Each structure stands twice: as C-alpha cells, then as structure tokens.
Amino acid sequence: MSQQRITLFFPRLSQKKTLRDSRCLFLELPASIRLQIYYEAGLVSGKTIHLSYWGSRNKESTSKTRDNTLGISDLPALPLNLFAVCRSVYNELRKVLYGDNRLVVSRKAPRGLRVLERLSASTLLEIHFLVIRLNVSSCESRCCGARGHRCGNDWHCCLSPSSHDLPLSSSVDQLVIIQWKRLCMQLANGVQLSNLALYVTCDCNDATTAQMITQSLRLLPALRDCGLRLAIHMDEDIKSITKDTVMRLTRNSPPRPPPPFRFLDLPKEIQLHILAYASLVPRAEIICTQKRLHYWAPCQLRGTIADTPIIDAVLLKCFCSAAHSAFSFHCYCDDLTSPFTMFRVSREFRDYAMEVFYGQNSFSVLMEQPVSLPRDVAAISLRQDADRGGQIAESLLISIMPGLASFPPASIGFLTSLCLRFEYSDLEHLQPNQVGWDNWLGTIHTLSQRANLAALTLQIQMSEKFYPDFDDEKVAFSPMYKAFMQQTYENLVLPMKVLRGRLKNLFIHLNWNTSSGFLDGRREHEQLLERIVMGHTYSAWNCGKTVRYPGRYKNALE
C-alpha cells in the first residue's frame, strides 16, 4: 500500500461543501487497522531516529556535517504530509513516532539542540526514549580513546579527529552550559513523571564542569531510566558525580548490605557453582606477562544502552562504566572488579576461589621478554643473513622466559585452558642453543609434573615473518629460510613428546596474531607439529580447534 492511497479514506472537498453528513471514513476504522496503514505509508516504530535527519530526503548531505555520528540508519523519509491531514491523525502519528522510537539529538548535528527546544510540551510528553549527545569527545564508530577493545570499539587511529568535540570547560563553554540549562528546564516542564528514559553524553574537562551539567539535570522529575557519561576518561571524582546524579534522577538509593550469609556451610558443589557467577570468571582471556596479570572483561553490551542493529549502535554508546566516567543500569562492568580480594577471606574460601579462577578461565602467557646481554654480544654489528632473509642481531635481545613461574604451584593443577604465546619475530631464540632454552624445558617439565593433563587444552601460538598480515607487502624468502623455520618449529615441540598420551588437546597456531585466515599452507605445518606430540592419528580440528582473527582483519569486520 503506497502513501498516497490513504487519501482515499477521506471525502473530497466538493462533497464536504455540499453534504452536511459527510464523514471521515478513515477514522471509523479500528485503531489497529489505522496503525497498519500508517506503517504502510512510511511510519516506523522501534527504530533509532536522529531528529536532525529524520525528515531529510537527501541522505548524502548528512555525511558532510561535523557531527561524529557516521552510522545514521538508512531510514526512508517519514510521511510528513500525513501530519497535516487532521488533528486526530496528527495525534496518532505523533504518539507512535515520538513514543515508540529511540530519539537522538546531537549538538553538532544540523539545527543542534534547537530540534528539541522547538518541540511543544504535548510532544515532549510522548517521548519515552531520548539520547542527548551534548558533547562527545570521541568517534564512537571507529575509536573511543586509547581503550583497546574494552567497549567493543576499534583500536585504529581515528580517521577524522577534527570532528570530535573538545572536553567541555566551564571557562570557555558558557554558552553551551546556558543552553543546556534552558533545555533541562523545558524538559522538566514537559516530561511526564517516570515516563522518560534519558541518556546524556557530555564529556567534561573537569569535575567543576561536570557539577554544572548535573545541576541542570537535577531539575528533571523522576525518570524511568537514565544513563550519564561526563568524561571519556576514567576519573573517580567525576564518576562519583555521575552515579549520584543517575541515582537521584531515577529515585534509587544504594541497596542496604545483605545480612551475613554462611556461605562456607553450603556443599562444595554449590559453592563452586556460585563462585562461577562472580568476578572470578570474566568473559575474556586472561593475559599473563612476567610481571603482572592483565585481568579485564569486555563490556557485555559493548557500551550500548539498548539492543539495536550495528548501524544504530553508534548513536547509543558508549556508557561503559569501566572505560569512562559513566553510569547506567545496563552496564555491569563495575560489578566485575578484580577478584583477588576473594583470596583473602579465609584459607578454605581461597582454595575454592583458586579452583574456580584457574579452572574456569583461559590463560594466555607471553613466553618472551627482552634480556640484558654482555657487552661483547650487544656490540655485535647488524649483519645480513642472505639465507635467512633478515637481520638476526635483533633477535638476540629476546629470550624465552619461565612463563609459569608466576603461577602459584597449587594452581597449575586446576588449569584447563592454557595458551603459550611467542610474539612476532624471526624466532631464532627458539633454538636449543639460545639463552632461555632451559626455561622452555622447565615449562614443559612443570606441566608434566603438576598439571592435570587429562583436562588441559594447551595452545602454542607463534608468529614469524614468513606469514605477513593480509594487507602487508609479502616478503620473498628463500627456500633455505623456510627449511630453517620448519626445523625451528620441530625443535620447539620435540621436548613436548613427554606429554603424549596424557594431554587432552594440543592446538598449534602459526603466525596467530597476524593471521588473515587465508589458506596458505600453514594448516599442514600445524598438523605435522601437533602429531609429533600427540601421535600420527591426532586431528586437532576434530577436537575443537578453531580459527580466530584477533588482528586487523577482525577489527575491520567490526
């Protein structure tokens, strides 16, 4: 049904002048039928609509603005002509358009906050979900500060840094603060109590500016839901202001501490099951270096405040409380704090926590580290090895480290998923005559003596120059170099034959960190190395081996 057919339900003007009893037949239809006709005419519901572009028919012009919302939904132009039919139709359309969609307003978009200021009080009453991007200091579609993947955003350099707002400052942005206060007063007079879910992003320069922004927000009545971000970086003072404001706007108070619970009196199976839901088990691999353990979990909702298609997620994030000075009831990252306080409760509790932490997590151990060399070795000039196709003096600075030395001895028996990683290099330090080879033999001996091999899945990840990234220029190596690397890999896995018959799974990945997933022959090499340890009939792919893409190829897909 096209948009024009709706006029068939209305009497002609000539009939309206001549007949007294002329009636609007359309309004006599059931409400559900009328709503379906509106949808066929172009009305939408359950969508994310940027109010600066919702009536625009020229979508190309939206990408030329300074607003950093590059992921605007490709919605068709809404049926604006229907709003002028009559007041009854106008009220029905307004209720669906403003009440059943997620509305977004950005100060940097065309018309800015005036789009919201020009709405009548009756229209404001219909709004149920509103996102105000008052000041956004990041490009949410591609980057979000130097935070890595914590909110699901990419770690590429921003392609358009000039499109970002500078952090709001109370000394130079008085006009913005005054406009914000005026808008909050308008919302306070037009918003129905506990009807609106409001989410505001205003990256501030300091706590003083954040206080000025929240003072205006506190003029609003109680909200149905609220999310607030006041700084792109993590600042405890600003974050405290953020949380207090959200709690006050939603009329929530901090929960009272529960009464003491005799957890240790529960059966062991129930205790372990409960601990698995605590912060002992994050949703990400735990990376271990020689000096520290990197424990963090990516935001489960990727910083968004609603389930939405990827193209709309740009407008609805990022409110991750672990990455920003932000707070919302949709992000639980604050609850997933460091679990190590659980190891200090009691000896019995520590034993159970250790069993869950080391037994239900996946650990990735970096097996290399630069080492100090004697002066005569460090003074060796760089020399080119034609057979191996690279400069080798640099590799002398790298050594295999005792990767499991930092693990408590009792914890190794609980490990079920362990990855030993060798980073990108020419891998010459993996030869038996190199410094650190004894550390590799010691690591294998530790696994052989202390690990529960029947439950352990062991992964070996190695990266070398023979397999560059998919968008890098490939380097031509001589056949002698290939033979040298093949022998290097075999030398590394040969000591692991002591694990044969006891190890559950062994997965070997060549050039894992920069793998693009192309079929370049590495699978045959991996299978050969795996069978040296596990036997000639072993198939890692039948045992659950998978291919992941943690390099740039994966990032481009996200």
XYZ file of C-alpha atoms in Angstrom, residues 63-502:
440
model
C 27.852 12.652 5.997
C 29.273 16.130 5.388
C 28.451 17.532 8.807
C 30.805 17.897 11.766
C 28.670 15.575 13.808
C 30.580 12.392 14.544
C 27.584 10.100 14.053
C 28.538 8.351 10.844
C 26.234 5.383 11.374
C 22.849 7.039 10.862
C 20.182 4.489 9.981
C 19.160 4.423 6.359
C 15.505 5.043 7.148
C 13.167 6.215 4.389
C 11.830 9.743 4.628
C 8.947 9.740 7.095
C 5.428 10.667 5.900
C 5.420 14.315 6.920
C 2.375 15.097 4.767
C 0.200 12.879 6.956
C 0.749 15.161 9.940
C -1.281 17.861 8.178
C -4.363 15.733 7.462
C -6.235 16.466 10.665
C -5.626 16.746 14.385
C -6.775 13.190 15.138
C -4.374 11.687 12.619
C -1.629 14.037 13.817
C -2.039 12.898 17.433
C -1.937 9.227 16.462
C 1.164 9.693 14.321
C 2.900 11.739 16.996
C 2.257 9.115 19.657
C 3.875 6.386 17.551
C 6.739 8.446 16.137
C 7.884 10.014 19.407
C 6.745 7.316 21.812
C 7.725 4.069 20.088
C 11.137 5.048 18.698
C 14.534 5.833 20.185
C 15.198 9.521 19.550
C 18.676 11.023 19.319
C 19.710 14.680 19.441
C 23.257 15.912 18.865
C 24.544 19.419 19.451
C 26.909 19.187 16.467
C 24.251 17.989 14.041
C 22.273 20.391 11.827
C 19.989 22.563 13.988
C 21.644 21.032 17.058
C 19.640 21.166 20.279
C 17.103 23.521 18.708
C 15.408 20.430 17.285
C 14.425 19.522 20.816
C 13.785 23.063 22.010
C 11.177 23.638 19.300
C 9.049 20.673 20.342
C 5.818 21.541 22.105
C 5.037 20.440 25.640
C 2.441 17.960 24.356
C 5.042 16.390 22.056
C 7.579 16.116 24.866
C 5.011 14.184 26.864
C 5.018 11.472 24.189
C 8.794 10.885 24.245
C 9.798 7.693 26.050
C 13.436 7.225 24.955
C 15.794 10.148 24.372
C 19.555 10.300 23.799
C 21.242 13.709 24.023
C 24.801 13.898 22.685
C 25.695 17.226 24.212
C 29.482 16.970 23.944
C 31.174 13.854 22.549
C 34.971 13.769 22.602
C 35.283 10.515 20.695
C 34.284 8.985 17.414
C 32.188 6.089 18.653
C 32.025 4.431 15.243
C 35.768 3.795 14.998
C 37.597 4.789 18.183
C 36.929 5.695 21.765
C 40.156 6.925 23.259
C 43.106 4.661 23.971
C 40.999 1.874 25.458
C 41.536 -1.035 23.127
C 38.543 -3.333 22.803
C 37.051 -2.708 26.221
C 33.750 -1.476 24.791
C 33.887 -3.263 21.509
C 35.244 -0.248 19.674
C 38.182 -0.483 17.341
C 41.777 0.411 18.189
C 42.502 2.055 14.849
C 43.554 5.674 14.747
C 40.602 7.969 14.293
C 40.039 8.921 10.663
C 38.558 12.317 11.468
C 39.896 13.763 14.738
C 38.678 17.266 13.831
C 35.077 16.059 14.065
C 35.376 15.402 17.806
C 34.309 17.830 20.469
C 36.879 19.094 22.902
C 36.081 18.315 26.545
C 33.562 20.832 27.825
C 35.068 23.553 30.004
C 33.191 25.861 32.346
C 35.519 28.734 31.441
C 35.129 28.746 27.651
C 31.819 26.964 27.020
C 29.407 29.134 28.968
C 27.007 29.431 26.022
C 26.690 25.660 25.812
C 26.087 25.380 29.557
C 23.421 28.104 29.425
C 21.671 26.409 26.500
C 21.810 23.103 28.357
C 20.190 24.602 31.435
C 17.437 26.129 29.298
C 16.790 22.764 27.658
C 16.627 20.963 31.011
C 14.075 23.471 32.276
C 11.974 22.848 29.179
C 12.165 19.087 29.678
C 11.278 19.478 33.358
C 8.057 21.263 32.410
C 7.149 18.888 29.586
C 8.215 15.437 30.745
C 5.728 13.183 32.463
C 6.807 11.646 35.770
C 8.606 8.293 35.366
C 7.817 8.221 31.652
C 11.137 9.175 30.065
C 14.356 7.178 29.691
C 17.091 9.783 29.240
C 20.717 9.166 28.270
C 23.187 12.049 28.126
C 26.777 12.155 26.891
C 28.691 15.256 27.904
C 32.444 14.766 28.107
C 33.748 17.382 30.531
C 37.192 18.714 31.204
C 36.996 18.629 35.000
C 34.734 17.934 37.956
C 33.631 21.581 38.194
C 32.143 21.486 34.710
C 30.556 18.121 35.442
C 28.867 19.616 38.511
C 27.390 22.423 36.401
C 25.968 19.930 33.902
C 24.401 17.772 36.601
C 22.882 20.759 38.417
C 20.717 21.391 35.377
C 19.881 17.703 35.043
C 18.596 17.542 38.602
C 15.769 19.901 37.641
C 14.076 16.981 35.894
C 11.376 14.880 37.559
C 11.883 11.207 38.297
C 12.911 9.292 35.182
C 12.047 5.789 34.108
C 15.702 5.093 33.295
C 18.846 7.152 32.980
C 22.408 6.898 31.703
C 25.065 9.559 32.011
C 28.635 9.977 30.782
C 30.596 13.007 31.962
C 34.134 12.199 30.787
C 35.687 9.968 28.188
C 38.475 9.047 30.597
C 38.132 7.368 33.964
C 38.057 9.857 36.830
C 36.821 8.719 40.222
C 35.523 12.155 41.256
C 33.587 12.674 38.035
C 32.325 9.109 38.106
C 31.011 9.619 41.633
C 29.112 12.703 40.444
C 27.730 10.681 37.546
C 26.451 7.843 39.698
C 24.910 10.138 42.322
C 23.058 12.072 39.624
C 21.647 8.955 37.972
C 20.573 7.538 41.321
C 18.811 10.765 42.196
C 17.061 11.103 38.826
C 15.760 7.543 38.991
C 14.911 7.828 42.705
C 17.133 4.881 43.503
C 19.110 4.585 46.693
C 22.132 2.364 47.294
C 20.974 -1.069 48.437
C 21.433 -1.984 52.044
C 24.123 -4.549 52.723
C 22.586 -8.010 52.995
C 22.658 -9.866 56.294
C 25.573 -12.235 56.905
C 25.308 -15.457 54.940
C 27.092 -18.646 55.974
C 28.472 -19.377 52.519
C 31.049 -21.887 53.687
C 28.320 -24.059 55.197
C 26.982 -24.844 51.715
C 28.076 -28.023 49.934
C 31.250 -27.611 47.905
C 29.463 -28.162 44.574
C 27.072 -25.280 45.282
C 29.888 -23.005 46.428
C 31.825 -23.600 43.208
C 28.706 -23.013 41.133
C 28.024 -19.688 42.861
C 31.631 -18.527 42.562
C 31.490 -19.103 38.808
C 28.978 -16.235 38.576
C 31.230 -13.867 40.493
C 34.041 -11.784 39.057
C 36.319 -14.813 39.236
C 35.274 -15.760 35.699
C 35.433 -12.847 33.248
C 34.247 -13.106 29.669
C 37.714 -12.708 28.173
C 41.058 -14.419 28.068
C 43.415 -13.500 30.912
C 46.805 -12.357 29.626
C 49.832 -13.072 31.811
C 53.223 -11.408 31.458
C 56.320 -11.996 33.549
C 55.377 -9.198 35.947
C 51.604 -8.942 36.075
C 48.284 -10.482 35.216
C 46.036 -8.425 32.937
C 42.531 -9.061 34.197
C 39.654 -7.328 32.467
C 36.417 -8.246 30.769
C 34.884 -6.540 27.738
C 31.592 -4.801 28.292
C 28.838 -7.343 27.736
C 26.643 -4.788 25.945
C 29.622 -3.119 24.219
C 28.745 0.139 25.929
C 25.277 0.456 24.393
C 22.078 1.173 26.285
C 19.686 -0.862 24.143
C 19.672 -3.838 21.810
C 19.910 -2.370 18.343
C 21.380 -3.094 14.901
C 25.082 -2.356 14.466
C 24.411 0.721 12.351
C 22.369 2.264 15.187
C 24.757 1.251 17.982
C 26.941 4.250 17.146
C 24.264 6.584 18.475
C 23.586 4.588 21.644
C 27.067 4.293 23.166
C 29.338 4.391 24.966
C 28.146 4.248 28.575
C 30.545 1.571 29.814
C 31.364 2.324 33.440
C 34.713 0.534 33.259
C 36.027 2.619 30.380
C 34.531 6.052 31.054
C 33.292 8.254 33.853
C 29.836 6.932 33.126
C 26.997 5.121 34.830
C 23.909 3.301 33.637
C 21.874 0.378 34.855
C 22.666 -1.539 31.648
C 26.411 -1.917 32.259
C 27.612 -4.354 34.912
C 31.339 -3.781 34.455
C 31.630 -2.117 37.863
C 30.431 -5.329 39.472
C 33.175 -7.298 37.725
C 36.002 -5.817 39.734
C 39.270 -7.517 40.499
C 38.542 -10.871 42.141
C 41.680 -11.081 44.218
C 40.022 -9.862 47.403
C 38.214 -13.208 47.448
C 41.518 -14.939 48.050
C 41.859 -13.114 51.383
C 38.604 -14.184 53.051
C 39.842 -17.409 54.579
C 42.028 -20.343 53.668
C 39.068 -22.552 52.787
C 37.422 -19.831 50.702
C 40.748 -19.158 48.965
C 41.062 -22.808 47.943
C 37.607 -22.787 46.353
C 38.222 -19.427 44.675
C 41.530 -20.690 43.275
C 39.852 -23.778 41.847
C 37.240 -21.654 40.045
C 39.612 -18.899 38.914
C 42.290 -21.140 37.444
C 39.975 -23.927 36.354
C 37.281 -21.967 34.513
C 39.355 -19.246 32.832
C 41.533 -19.269 29.752
C 45.089 -18.021 30.342
C 47.394 -16.630 27.688
C 51.039 -16.492 28.814
C 53.623 -14.373 26.999
C 56.732 -16.541 26.811
C 59.237 -13.938 25.635
C 60.969 -10.966 27.162
C 63.953 -8.761 26.273
C 67.058 -9.667 28.257
C 70.257 -7.793 29.050
C 73.259 -9.088 27.149
C 77.017 -8.947 27.781
C 78.755 -6.002 26.203
C 80.597 -8.096 23.648
C 77.311 -9.583 22.436
C 75.445 -6.283 22.487
C 78.214 -4.690 20.433
C 77.790 -7.119 17.552
C 77.053 -5.116 14.437
C 73.947 -5.878 12.472
C 74.703 -8.332 9.730
C 72.524 -9.568 6.933
C 71.973 -13.272 6.575
C 71.080 -13.950 2.959
C 69.882 -17.449 3.640
C 67.503 -16.460 6.424
C 66.321 -13.272 4.796
C 66.533 -10.922 7.766
C 68.654 -9.144 10.338
C 69.400 -11.535 13.166
C 71.241 -9.437 15.736
C 67.959 -8.007 16.929
C 66.652 -11.466 17.874
C 69.481 -11.902 20.364
C 67.712 -9.412 22.629
C 64.754 -11.787 23.065
C 64.726 -14.815 25.318
C 62.243 -17.468 26.378
C 61.041 -16.820 29.897
C 59.737 -19.241 32.565
C 56.114 -18.474 31.761
C 54.560 -20.477 34.606
C 56.916 -19.225 37.306
C 54.454 -16.551 38.439
C 51.610 -19.062 38.895
C 51.101 -20.458 42.393
C 52.278 -24.086 42.323
C 48.903 -25.328 43.569
C 47.055 -23.506 40.778
C 48.688 -25.336 37.865
C 46.737 -28.476 38.622
C 43.464 -26.594 38.063
C 44.331 -25.223 34.597
C 42.039 -26.355 31.789
C 42.886 -23.824 29.053
C 46.429 -22.521 28.615
C 47.991 -20.692 25.687
C 51.753 -20.135 25.406
C 52.424 -17.223 23.054
C 55.582 -16.373 21.135
C 55.290 -12.929 19.602
C 56.180 -11.700 16.129
C 59.918 -12.119 15.380
C 62.257 -14.295 13.352
C 62.057 -16.834 16.235
C 65.793 -17.538 16.297
C 65.670 -17.509 20.078
C 63.689 -20.769 19.915
C 66.816 -22.726 19.006
C 68.186 -25.181 21.630
C 71.499 -23.309 21.783
C 69.936 -19.955 22.643
C 69.592 -18.195 26.001
C 66.357 -19.232 27.685
C 66.031 -22.705 26.181
C 66.249 -24.196 29.663
C 63.236 -22.080 30.607
C 61.237 -23.783 27.860
C 62.291 -27.221 29.067
C 61.386 -26.173 32.610
C 57.925 -25.061 31.487
C 57.280 -28.440 29.865
C 58.558 -30.234 32.956
C 56.247 -28.177 35.184
C 53.242 -29.082 33.044
C 54.274 -32.710 33.003
C 54.595 -32.930 36.789
C 51.908 -30.576 38.140
C 49.199 -30.049 35.523
C 46.088 -32.162 35.205
C 46.924 -33.060 31.609
C 43.766 -35.099 31.109
C 41.710 -31.893 31.452
C 44.156 -29.425 29.851
C 43.842 -27.911 26.383
C 47.258 -26.487 25.514
C 47.743 -23.988 22.695
C 51.055 -22.839 21.222
C 50.924 -19.610 19.223
C 53.911 -18.474 17.164
C 54.338 -15.580 14.757
C 57.157 -15.186 12.271
C 57.985 -13.155 9.206
C 57.181 -15.857 6.682
C 53.453 -15.092 7.029
C 52.874 -11.300 6.950
C 49.484 -9.761 7.545
C 46.949 -9.876 4.728
C 47.318 -6.165 3.899
C 51.122 -6.084 4.236
C 53.503 -6.461 1.346
C 54.654 -10.062 1.285
C 58.372 -10.647 1.732
C 60.080 -13.138 -0.548
C 62.134 -15.588 1.494
C 64.498 -18.181 0.137
C 63.723 -21.917 0.399
C 66.540 -22.224 2.937
C 64.700 -19.844 5.230
C 61.555 -21.969 5.029
C 63.517 -25.083 5.867
C 65.171 -23.271 8.760
C 61.805 -22.215 10.217
C 60.369 -25.703 9.812
C 63.299 -27.095 11.776
C 62.840 -24.353 14.391
C 59.235 -25.397 14.982
C 60.161 -29.064 15.228
C 62.912 -28.294 17.738
C 60.383 -26.447 19.881
C 57.758 -29.202 20.019
C 60.062 -32.231 20.264
C 60.539 -31.861 24.061
C 56.755 -31.921 24.416
C 56.613 -35.594 23.424
C 56.718 -36.402 27.141
C 53.077 -35.238 27.232
C 51.887 -37.818 24.684
C 49.055 -39.983 25.871
C 48.264 -37.730 28.822
